[in-house]
Short mmCIF file of C-alpha atoms in Angstrom, two decimals:
data_model
loop_
_atom_site.label_atom_id
_atom_site.label_comp_id
_atom_site.label_asym_id
_atom_site.label_seq_id
_atom_site.Cartn_x
_atom_site.Cartn_y
_atom_site.Cartn_z
CA MET A 1 116.49 171.95 73.88
CA ARG A 2 113.18 173.38 73.32
CA LEU A 3 112.96 173.21 69.65
CA HIS A 4 114.23 169.42 70.13
CA ALA A 5 111.45 169.04 72.30
CA LEU A 6 109.01 170.01 70.08
CA ALA A 7 110.72 168.21 66.84
CA ALA A 8 111.25 164.85 68.63
CA VAL A 9 108.49 164.22 71.43
CA GLY A 10 109.62 161.85 73.84
CA GLY A 11 112.79 161.71 71.57
CA SER A 12 111.11 160.32 68.72
CA ARG A 13 110.80 162.47 65.46
CA ARG A 14 108.35 159.91 64.20
CA TYR A 15 106.10 160.24 67.00
CA SER A 16 106.02 164.32 66.93
CA ALA A 17 105.28 163.97 63.36
CA ALA A 18 102.27 161.65 64.03
CA LEU A 19 101.09 163.98 66.68
CA PHE A 20 101.10 166.55 64.17
CA VAL A 21 99.34 164.72 61.48
CA ASP A 22 96.43 163.66 63.95
CA ALA A 23 95.76 166.94 65.22
CA LEU A 24 95.81 168.55 61.81
CA GLY A 25 93.29 165.87 60.71
CA ALA A 26 91.33 166.61 63.60
CA GLY A 27 91.53 170.17 63.40
CA LEU A 28 89.74 169.60 59.56
CA LEU A 29 87.13 167.84 60.99
CA ARG A 30 85.90 167.96 64.63
CA PRO A 31 85.08 171.69 64.99
CA PHE A 32 82.63 171.39 61.87
CA MET A 33 80.62 167.95 62.81
CA LEU A 34 77.82 170.13 63.10
CA LEU A 35 77.78 171.62 60.05
CA TYR A 36 78.50 168.32 58.42
CA GLY A 37 75.31 167.01 59.43
CA LEU A 38 73.27 170.03 58.69
CA ARG A 39 75.02 170.64 54.88
CA VAL A 40 75.84 167.10 53.81
CA LEU A 41 73.22 165.17 55.37
CA GLY A 42 70.50 167.78 55.70
CA LEU A 43 69.39 166.77 59.04
CA GLY A 44 67.82 169.37 61.38
CA LEU A 45 69.51 171.33 64.30
CA ALA A 46 68.27 168.90 67.17
CA PRO A 47 68.87 165.67 65.94
CA THR A 48 72.43 166.75 64.75
CA GLY A 49 73.31 167.77 68.50
CA ALA A 50 71.47 165.13 69.85
CA ALA A 51 73.84 162.44 67.73
CA LEU A 52 76.67 164.37 68.79
CA THR A 53 75.71 163.79 72.68
CA VAL A 54 75.14 160.42 71.97
CA GLY A 55 78.38 159.96 70.42
CA LEU A 56 80.44 161.62 73.59
CA LEU A 57 78.31 159.52 76.18
CA VAL A 58 79.44 156.42 74.43
CA GLY A 59 82.99 157.77 74.03
CA LEU A 60 83.30 158.38 77.88
CA ALA A 61 82.00 154.99 78.91
CA ALA A 62 84.65 153.59 76.60
CA ILE A 63 87.80 155.63 78.68
CA PRO A 64 87.65 152.67 81.23
CA LEU A 65 88.10 149.83 78.64
CA THR A 66 90.70 152.00 77.33
CA GLY A 67 92.34 152.08 80.72
CA ARG A 68 92.71 148.20 81.03
CA TRP A 69 93.76 147.87 77.51
CA ILE A 70 97.09 150.24 78.52
CA ASP A 71 97.70 148.15 81.34
CA ARG A 72 97.62 144.96 79.62
CA SER A 73 99.69 146.04 76.03
CA GLY A 74 101.40 149.28 76.92
CA GLY A 75 100.33 152.58 75.51
CA ARG A 76 101.51 152.02 71.79
CA SER A 77 98.71 149.77 70.80
CA PRO A 78 95.72 151.73 72.41
CA VAL A 79 97.33 154.83 70.49
CA ILE A 80 97.24 152.98 66.90
CA GLY A 81 94.11 151.46 68.06
CA ALA A 82 92.52 155.27 68.75
CA LEU A 83 93.86 156.58 65.18
CA LEU A 84 92.22 153.45 63.26
CA ILE A 85 88.86 153.86 65.20
CA ARG A 86 88.79 157.63 64.19
CA ALA A 87 89.75 156.58 60.29
CA ALA A 88 86.76 153.82 60.93
CA GLY A 89 84.38 156.92 61.94
CA VAL A 90 85.04 159.18 59.14
CA ALA A 91 84.77 156.13 56.71
CA VAL A 92 80.89 155.78 57.99
CA LEU A 93 80.73 159.22 58.04
CA LEU A 94 81.31 159.50 54.43
CA ALA A 95 78.64 156.75 53.91
CA ALA A 96 76.42 157.78 55.99
CA ASP A 97 72.87 158.77 54.63
CA SER A 98 70.44 158.92 57.31
CA LEU A 99 70.57 159.76 61.40
CA GLY A 100 71.28 156.34 62.41
CA THR A 101 74.77 156.19 60.17
CA PHE A 102 75.47 159.74 61.68
CA VAL A 103 75.08 158.58 64.97
CA ALA A 104 77.20 155.78 64.16
CA ALA A 105 80.05 158.03 63.18
CA ALA A 106 79.71 160.26 66.15
CA VAL A 107 79.90 157.38 68.10
CA LEU A 108 83.17 156.06 66.59
CA LEU A 109 84.69 159.17 66.31
CA SER A 110 84.13 160.05 69.92
CA CYS A 111 85.56 156.47 71.13
CA GLY A 112 88.48 157.25 69.48
CA THR A 113 89.01 160.78 70.61
CA GLN A 114 88.31 160.03 74.08
CA ALA A 115 90.66 157.23 73.89
CA TRP A 116 93.54 159.38 73.02
CA PRO A 117 94.53 161.00 76.22
CA PRO A 118 95.34 158.36 78.34
CA ALA A 119 96.87 156.13 75.44
CA HIS A 120 99.30 159.09 74.45
CA ALA A 121 100.21 159.70 78.31
CA ALA A 122 100.94 155.98 78.64
CA LEU A 123 102.96 155.75 75.41
CA VAL A 124 105.06 158.85 76.37
CA SER A 125 106.02 157.55 80.18
CA ALA A 126 107.48 154.48 78.24
CA MET A 127 109.36 156.74 76.02
CA VAL A 128 110.76 158.99 78.75
CA GLY A 129 110.50 159.15 82.52
CA GLY A 130 111.18 161.78 85.20
CA ARG A 131 110.67 165.53 84.69
CA ASP A 132 111.73 164.33 80.83
CA ARG A 133 108.30 162.96 80.51
CA ASP A 134 106.84 166.30 81.85
CA VAL A 135 108.70 168.16 79.00
CA ALA A 136 107.65 165.54 76.59
CA LEU A 137 103.79 165.53 77.70
CA SER A 138 103.91 169.67 77.40
CA ALA A 139 105.77 169.38 74.01
CA GLY A 140 103.29 166.91 72.59
CA ARG A 141 100.37 169.29 73.52
CA ALA A 142 102.02 171.81 72.12
CA VAL A 143 102.36 169.92 68.85
CA ARG A 144 98.74 169.03 68.75
CA ASN A 145 97.67 173.21 69.32
CA ALA A 146 99.42 173.83 66.46
CA GLY A 147 98.11 171.01 64.15
CA LEU A 148 94.42 171.55 65.61
CA GLY A 149 95.16 175.34 65.09
CA ALA A 150 96.50 174.86 61.11
CA GLY A 151 93.70 172.64 60.96
CA ALA A 152 91.03 174.61 61.74
CA LEU A 153 92.43 177.36 59.85
CA ILE A 154 92.45 175.24 56.33
CA ALA A 155 88.67 174.08 57.08
CA THR A 156 87.36 177.50 57.59
CA VAL A 157 89.06 178.78 54.50
CA THR A 158 87.86 175.66 52.74
CA LEU A 159 84.27 175.92 53.84
CA ALA A 160 83.58 178.35 51.41
CA GLY A 161 83.28 175.26 49.07
CA GLY A 162 79.90 174.04 50.46
CA ALA A 163 78.98 170.46 51.03
CA GLY A 164 81.71 169.14 48.59
CA ALA A 165 84.36 170.74 50.60
CA LEU A 166 83.03 169.34 53.58
CA ARG A 167 83.23 165.79 52.34
CA GLY A 168 86.82 166.44 51.09
CA LEU A 169 87.52 167.75 54.48
CA ALA A 170 86.49 164.12 55.80
CA VAL A 171 88.73 162.56 53.58
CA VAL A 172 91.93 164.28 54.18
CA SER A 173 90.64 164.07 57.76
CA GLY A 174 90.59 159.96 57.42
CA VAL A 175 94.14 159.65 55.57
CA GLY A 176 95.73 162.00 58.31
CA PHE A 177 94.44 159.20 60.67
CA VAL A 178 95.87 156.49 58.71
CA VAL A 179 99.21 157.91 58.45
CA ALA A 180 99.45 158.90 61.75
CA GLY A 181 98.54 155.35 63.00
CA ALA A 182 101.68 154.27 60.80
CA LEU A 183 103.86 156.41 61.81
CA VAL A 184 103.07 155.70 65.60
CA ARG A 185 103.62 151.98 64.61
CA SER A 186 107.26 152.74 63.77
CA VAL A 187 107.93 154.32 67.15
CA ARG A 188 109.78 151.77 69.21
CA PRO A 189 109.26 152.55 72.92
CA SER A 190 111.56 151.17 75.69
CA SER A 191 108.35 149.72 77.32
CA GLY A 192 108.88 147.75 80.43
CA THR A 193 112.19 149.52 81.24
CA ALA A 194 111.16 151.21 84.70
CA THR A 195 109.45 147.70 85.51
CA GLY A 196 112.19 145.67 84.57
CA ALA A 197 114.73 147.42 86.59
CA ARG A 198 112.39 147.72 89.54
CA ALA A 199 112.12 143.64 89.07
CA ALA A 200 115.66 143.21 89.12
CA ARG A 201 116.34 145.05 92.44
CA GLU A 202 116.55 142.97 95.34
CA PRO A 203 113.60 142.59 97.57
CA ALA A 204 113.90 145.18 99.96
CA ALA A 205 114.19 147.66 97.10
CA ALA A 206 110.99 146.45 95.49
CA GLY A 207 109.04 147.08 99.59
CA ARG A 208 110.78 150.52 99.13
CA ASP A 209 109.25 151.20 95.84
CA ALA A 210 105.71 149.83 96.81
CA ALA A 211 106.04 152.09 99.85
CA ARG A 212 106.45 155.48 97.90
CA ALA A 213 104.15 154.36 95.49
CA ARG A 214 101.50 154.26 98.69
CA ASP A 215 102.27 157.54 99.86
CA ALA A 216 102.25 159.27 96.71
CA ALA A 217 99.01 157.73 95.79
CA ARG A 218 97.22 158.82 98.58
CA GLY A 219 95.92 161.84 97.55
CA VAL A 220 94.92 160.65 93.73
CA PRO A 221 91.21 160.82 94.82
CA VAL A 222 91.20 164.33 95.34
CA LEU A 223 92.99 164.83 92.38
CA PHE A 224 90.27 163.08 91.03
CA VAL A 225 87.84 165.21 91.89
CA GLY A 226 89.57 168.43 92.15
CA ASN A 227 89.79 168.18 88.45
CA LEU A 228 86.38 168.48 87.88
CA PRO A 229 85.95 172.05 87.82
CA PHE A 230 89.21 172.52 85.84
CA ALA A 231 87.73 170.49 82.89
CA LEU A 232 85.07 173.03 82.58
CA MET A 233 88.34 175.48 81.50
CA PHE A 234 88.04 173.66 78.24
CA ASP A 235 84.93 175.65 76.70
CA VAL A 236 85.63 178.67 78.28
CA LEU A 237 87.54 180.12 75.45
CA GLU A 238 85.33 178.29 72.85
CA VAL A 239 82.10 179.16 74.49
CA ALA A 240 82.15 181.62 77.39
CA LEU A 241 84.48 184.06 75.62
CA PRO A 242 82.52 184.29 72.40
CA ALA A 243 79.62 185.31 74.52
CA VAL A 244 81.36 187.81 76.50
CA PHE A 245 82.77 189.12 73.17
CA LEU A 246 79.15 189.02 71.24
CA GLN A 247 76.62 189.59 73.51
CA GLN A 248 77.90 191.40 76.38
CA LEU A 249 80.08 193.78 74.93
CA GLY A 250 79.15 194.17 71.35
CA THR A 251 82.10 193.62 69.01
CA GLY A 252 82.99 191.76 65.97
CA ALA A 253 83.47 188.07 65.62
CA ALA A 254 87.13 189.23 65.04
CA TRP A 255 87.72 189.21 68.64
CA PRO A 256 86.90 185.73 70.13
CA GLY A 257 88.97 184.40 66.71
CA ALA A 258 92.05 186.42 67.62
CA ALA A 259 91.51 185.28 71.69
CA PHE A 260 91.46 181.88 69.88
CA ILE A 261 94.53 182.37 68.00
CA GLY A 262 96.68 184.09 70.76
CA ASN A 263 95.71 181.49 73.05
CA THR A 264 97.41 178.41 70.36
CA VAL A 265 100.23 180.76 69.69
CA LEU A 266 101.32 181.08 73.42
CA VAL A 267 100.11 177.38 74.27
CA VAL A 268 103.09 176.41 70.91
CA THR A 269 105.41 178.78 72.24
CA LEU A 270 105.50 178.55 76.22
CA SER A 271 104.42 174.85 77.20
CA VAL A 272 108.19 173.61 76.97
CA PRO A 273 109.91 176.90 78.65
CA LEU A 274 107.18 177.12 81.53
CA VAL A 275 107.22 173.48 82.63
CA VAL A 276 111.34 173.35 82.49
CA ARG A 277 111.20 176.59 84.40
CA LEU A 278 109.00 175.11 86.95
CA ALA A 279 111.03 172.13 87.01
CA HIS A 280 112.00 172.59 90.83
CA ARG A 281 108.47 172.55 92.28
CA SER A 282 106.19 169.85 93.15
CA ARG A 283 103.60 169.16 90.89
CA ARG A 284 100.94 169.29 92.98
CA SER A 285 102.28 172.89 93.66
CA VAL A 286 102.26 174.08 90.41
CA PHE A 287 98.65 172.64 89.89
CA GLY A 288 97.54 174.35 92.77
CA MET A 289 98.93 177.50 91.23
CA SER A 290 97.24 176.89 88.27
CA GLY A 291 93.87 176.65 89.99
CA ILE A 292 94.66 180.53 91.39
CA ALA A 293 95.79 181.83 88.04
CA PHE A 294 92.35 180.64 86.74
CA ALA A 295 90.24 182.03 89.48
CA ALA A 296 92.45 185.41 88.75
CA ALA A 297 91.58 185.17 84.70
CA TYR A 298 87.65 184.61 85.63
CA LEU A 299 87.16 187.47 87.98
CA GLY A 300 89.10 189.56 85.03
CA PHE A 301 86.63 188.37 82.72
CA LEU A 302 83.97 189.50 84.89
CA GLY A 303 85.83 193.00 85.62
CA ALA A 304 86.70 193.74 82.23
CA GLY A 305 83.05 192.97 81.13
CA THR A 306 81.71 195.79 83.29
CA LEU A 307 83.70 198.04 81.11
CA GLY A 308 81.75 197.75 77.99
CA GLY A 309 83.08 198.63 74.51
CA LEU A 310 86.80 198.85 73.16
CA GLY A 311 88.16 198.82 77.00
CA GLY A 312 86.14 195.80 77.83
CA ALA A 313 87.32 193.93 74.62
CA VAL A 314 91.04 194.76 75.58
CA GLY A 315 90.44 193.92 78.89
CA VAL A 316 88.93 190.37 78.01
CA ALA A 317 91.92 189.84 75.50
CA LEU A 318 94.61 190.96 78.25
CA PHE A 319 93.18 188.48 80.72
CA SER A 320 92.78 185.43 78.25
CA VAL A 321 96.73 185.70 78.66
CA VAL A 322 96.45 184.84 82.29
CA TYR A 323 93.78 182.30 81.42
CA THR A 324 96.45 180.73 78.63
CA LEU A 325 99.36 181.01 81.24
CA ALA A 326 96.96 178.94 83.78
CA GLU A 327 95.80 176.83 80.77
CA ILE A 328 99.66 175.26 80.37
CA LEU A 329 100.09 175.08 83.82
CA TYR A 330 97.55 172.75 84.52
CA SER A 331 97.93 170.84 81.43
CA GLY A 332 101.82 170.34 81.85
CA THR A 333 101.05 168.82 85.83
CA GLY A 334 98.03 167.16 85.45
CA THR A 335 98.56 164.05 83.73
CA ALA A 336 102.22 164.11 84.77
CA LEU A 337 101.18 163.97 88.43
CA VAL A 338 98.79 160.98 87.69
CA ILE A 339 101.76 159.04 85.95
CA ALA A 340 104.18 159.53 88.80
CA ALA A 341 101.33 158.14 91.36
CA ALA A 342 99.91 155.16 89.32
CA PRO A 343 100.49 152.17 91.39
CA PRO A 344 102.60 149.79 89.41
CA GLY A 345 100.96 147.81 87.14
CA ARG A 346 97.87 150.34 87.32
CA LEU A 347 98.89 153.28 84.72
CA GLY A 348 96.07 153.08 82.44
CA ARG A 349 93.51 152.69 84.76
CA ALA A 350 94.39 155.85 86.81
CA LEU A 351 94.94 157.64 83.30
CA ALA A 352 91.48 156.37 82.51
CA ARG A 353 89.91 157.62 85.54
CA PHE A 354 91.82 161.18 85.33
CA GLU A 355 90.29 161.17 81.87
CA LEU A 356 87.05 160.04 83.00
CA SER A 357 86.93 163.11 85.37
CA SER A 358 87.93 165.76 82.48
CA GLY A 359 85.51 164.09 80.03
CA LEU A 360 82.74 164.68 82.60
CA GLY A 361 83.29 168.16 82.97
CA LYS A 362 83.91 168.55 79.39
CA ALA A 363 80.33 167.11 78.98
CA LEU A 364 79.01 169.48 81.31
CA ALA A 365 80.65 172.39 79.93
CA PRO A 366 78.37 173.56 77.44
CA ALA A 367 75.59 173.73 79.08
CA VAL A 368 76.97 175.02 82.62
CA LEU A 369 78.52 178.13 80.39
CA THR A 370 75.44 178.78 78.80
CA THR A 371 73.16 178.59 81.57
CA LEU A 372 74.65 180.35 83.94
CA PHE A 373 75.88 183.39 81.65
CA GLY A 374 72.50 183.37 80.80
CA VAL A 375 71.32 184.13 83.93
CA ALA A 376 74.50 186.65 84.50
CA PRO A 377 77.82 187.31 83.71
CA ALA A 378 78.65 187.49 87.63
CA ALA A 379 76.56 184.07 88.25
CA LEU A 380 78.90 182.42 86.06
CA TRP A 381 82.26 183.88 86.80
CA ILE A 382 82.33 184.14 90.76
CA PRO A 383 81.13 180.55 91.34
CA LEU A 384 83.74 179.19 88.48
CA ALA A 385 86.38 181.43 90.27
CA ALA A 386 86.12 180.22 93.59
CA VAL A 387 85.11 176.29 92.88
CA THR A 388 88.42 176.19 90.71
CA GLY A 389 90.62 178.20 92.92
CA LEU A 390 89.02 175.97 96.01
CA ALA A 391 89.80 172.96 93.74
CA GLY A 392 93.58 174.01 93.25
CA LEU A 393 94.48 174.55 96.81
CA ALA A 394 92.65 171.38 98.15
CA VAL A 395 95.47 169.57 95.45
CA ALA A 396 98.15 171.72 96.25
CA ARG A 397 97.75 170.53 100.10
CA PHE A 398 96.08 166.73 99.91
CA GLY A 399 96.92 165.84 96.42
CA PRO A 400 99.14 163.46 95.62
CA GLN A 401 103.06 163.95 96.57
CA ASP A 402 105.94 163.76 93.99
CA PRO A 403 107.55 160.19 94.55
CA PRO A 404 110.75 160.30 95.93
CA ALA A 405 113.71 160.23 93.35
CA PRO A 406 115.03 156.59 93.88
CA ALA A 407 118.79 156.65 95.19
CA ALA A 408 121.18 156.42 92.37
CA PRO A 409 122.78 152.82 92.53
CA ALA A 410 126.31 152.91 94.18
CA ALA A 411 129.03 153.42 91.48
CA PRO A 412 131.08 150.24 90.67
CA ALA A 413 134.53 149.84 92.48
CA ALA A 414 137.47 150.80 89.74
CA PRO A 415 138.39 147.10 88.00
CA VAL A 416 141.53 145.91 89.65
CA ASP A 417 144.29 143.95 87.96
CA PRO A 418 144.60 140.58 88.81
CA VAL A 419 147.68 140.00 90.92
CA ASP A 420 150.31 137.90 89.07
CA PRO A 421 151.23 135.22 92.03
CA ALA A 422 154.85 135.05 90.84
CA GLU A 423 155.18 139.03 91.25
CA PRO A 424 155.91 140.69 94.61
CA THR A 425 152.19 142.36 96.06
CA THR A 426 154.80 145.21 97.59
CA ARG A 427 155.63 147.02 94.22
CA MET A 428 154.29 150.78 93.87
CA ASP A 429 153.89 151.59 90.55
CA THR A 430 152.50 155.02 91.60
CA ALA A 431 154.44 157.66 89.71
CA PRO A 432 155.19 160.50 92.61
CA ARG A 433 153.13 164.20 92.49
CA PRO A 434 154.98 167.11 91.79
CA GLY A 435 157.35 168.20 94.85
CA GLN A 436 156.87 164.56 96.00
CA ALA A 437 159.84 162.79 97.14
CA THR A 438 160.24 159.61 95.07
CA PRO A 439 159.67 156.72 97.56
CA VAL A 440 162.40 154.14 98.12
CA GLU A 441 161.28 150.73 97.71
CA PRO A 442 162.24 148.17 99.79
CA ALA A 443 164.85 145.45 98.56
CA PRO A 444 162.64 142.32 98.18
CA ARG A 445 163.63 138.92 99.38
CA PRO A 446 164.97 136.58 96.84
CA GLY A 447 162.26 134.88 95.07
CA PRO A 448 161.49 131.68 93.96
CA VAL A 449 163.29 130.29 90.97
CA GLY A 450 161.73 131.78 87.50
CA SER A 451 160.15 135.25 89.61
CA ILE A 452 161.10 138.78 88.12
CA GLU A 453 163.29 140.62 90.68
CA PRO A 454 162.64 144.47 90.78
CA ALA A 455 166.01 146.55 89.81
CA PRO A 456 168.46 146.71 92.68
CA GLN A 457 169.33 149.92 94.87
CA ALA A 458 172.24 151.61 94.51
CA GLY A 459 174.86 149.84 96.46
CA GLN A 460 172.78 146.59 97.42
CA PRO A 461 174.94 143.30 95.37
CA THR A 462 172.68 142.11 93.09
CA SER A 463 171.67 138.51 93.71
CA PHE A 464 170.90 135.80 91.14
CA GLU A 465 169.01 132.35 91.76
CA PRO A 466 171.28 129.20 90.86
CA GLY A 467 170.78 127.90 87.77
CA SER A 468 168.97 130.61 86.07
CA ALA A 469 169.78 133.82 84.06
CA PRO A 470 168.68 137.38 84.81
CA ARG A 471 165.26 138.58 82.81
CA PRO A 472 164.68 142.27 81.99
CA ALA A 473 161.91 143.61 84.57
CA ARG A 474 158.04 144.16 82.82
CA ALA A 475 157.83 147.46 81.99
CA THR A 476 155.30 149.32 84.21
CA SER A 477 152.86 152.18 83.68
CA SER A 478 152.44 155.23 86.23
CA THR A 479 148.88 156.54 86.86
#
C-alpha cells in the first residue's frame, strides 16, 4: 500500500511521474541560481542576491492570483500553468545577458515555484478525499523530495564542468518542466465529485454541510498566524545547521551534507507510514505534536552545540532526526487541515492564504536565522523553540477542527420482484432452516379461471375450474 501510494499519487501513476520529473528539474537548477548569476553571467554577488530577492517577492504577490485561478478552474490548469511558467523562466535565463534579463528569469521561476504548492494540493484534493487525501499529499511530498535530492546530487557532480555545465543543467531543467506539464495534462481528476454530490442532496443536507464547514473554519485564522514560525523551519536545515556544524563546532562540510541526505531519506521512507499511523488522531492535534517536536529539536541543537567537537556533531545529527520527524508531521497535516476546513468554492483562496503565510516565513528565514545565530546560538534556538511550541499548542487548541464525516447514506432496500396479480400472495417460497419443521401451507381457495393452483395437500381433493385443464405449477427457487 505504501509503495503504491508513492508510485501512484492520488491513484495516478502519471501524476507521480510528473511530480518526480518536475522535482528533478527543480533540483538541477534552483539551488544553483546564485552560481549561475556569478559564473555564467558574471554578475556581482550583491546584484545577483538582489535579483533573487525581487523574484521571491514578486512570486509571493502572485500567490493570491493562483488561489482565484484554482477556484475558477480547479487544480489541474494551475499546475500546468506553474510548470510552463517555470519553463519560460528557464528559457529567459538561457537567453539572459544582463542583470535585467536575469531579474526577469528569477521572477518567472519564482512565480511558477510559488504557484505550485496550492495548485498541487487542489489537484490532489480533486483526485482523492478524506484521509486518503492526506496520504496522497504526503506521498507527493516524498516523491518530490526524492526528485529534488536526485537533481541536486546530479548537479553537484556536474558543477565541475563550469559555466557550460550550468547552462546544460538549465536546459535539462526546462525540458523536465515541459515533460511534467504534459504528464499532468494527461491526468483526469474526478473534479467536482464532492461538489456534485453535495449539490445532489436535499436542501436540509446541504444546510448541515454548510454548518459543518463553518464550524471547521472558525480556527482558520489561528492556523494561518500560527503557521508563520513553522515556515522558518524550511531553512533550518540549509542555513542554521551548516552554521552550527562549520562555525560553532568546526567540523567538516560532510556533516551538513550528511544531515541533508538523512533528512531526504527519512522523508521519502517515513512520510506515508507516519500519516497512516496517525490517521486516527485529529489533524490539529498532530499539528500541535509537530510544534512540540520542533521545539525539542531546536533545544537539542542548542544543547548538543555546547558539547563541541565530535560529540557535539553527533548530537546535532541525532536531533536532526527529531527535526525530520517533526517536519513530516507538520507537512502531513498543515495543508490537509486547510483543505478539510476550506469553505465550499473557496479552496483555492484558502490554500493561497496558507501558502502566503509559509512564503512570508521562508522569505524572512535566511535573515532571521543568520542574524540571531550571529548574536549567539541561544539567541536563535531558545526563541525559535518557544514560538514554535506555543504556535503548535495554539493550533491544537484553537485551530480548525476536522469536519465531521458525513453520515453514510442508507442502504437501498433489496429489490422486490413484482407480484403477479394472478398468483396468490400468501405463498411462502423460503426453504426451511436446518432442524426447522417444514411449514404447512394453507389450502388456497379456488382462483379465477386460468390461475395457477398450488399442489393440493395430502388428503385434499383436487379441484378444477370448469372449462380449464390443470397446468403444471411454476417452479420456485428457495433463498
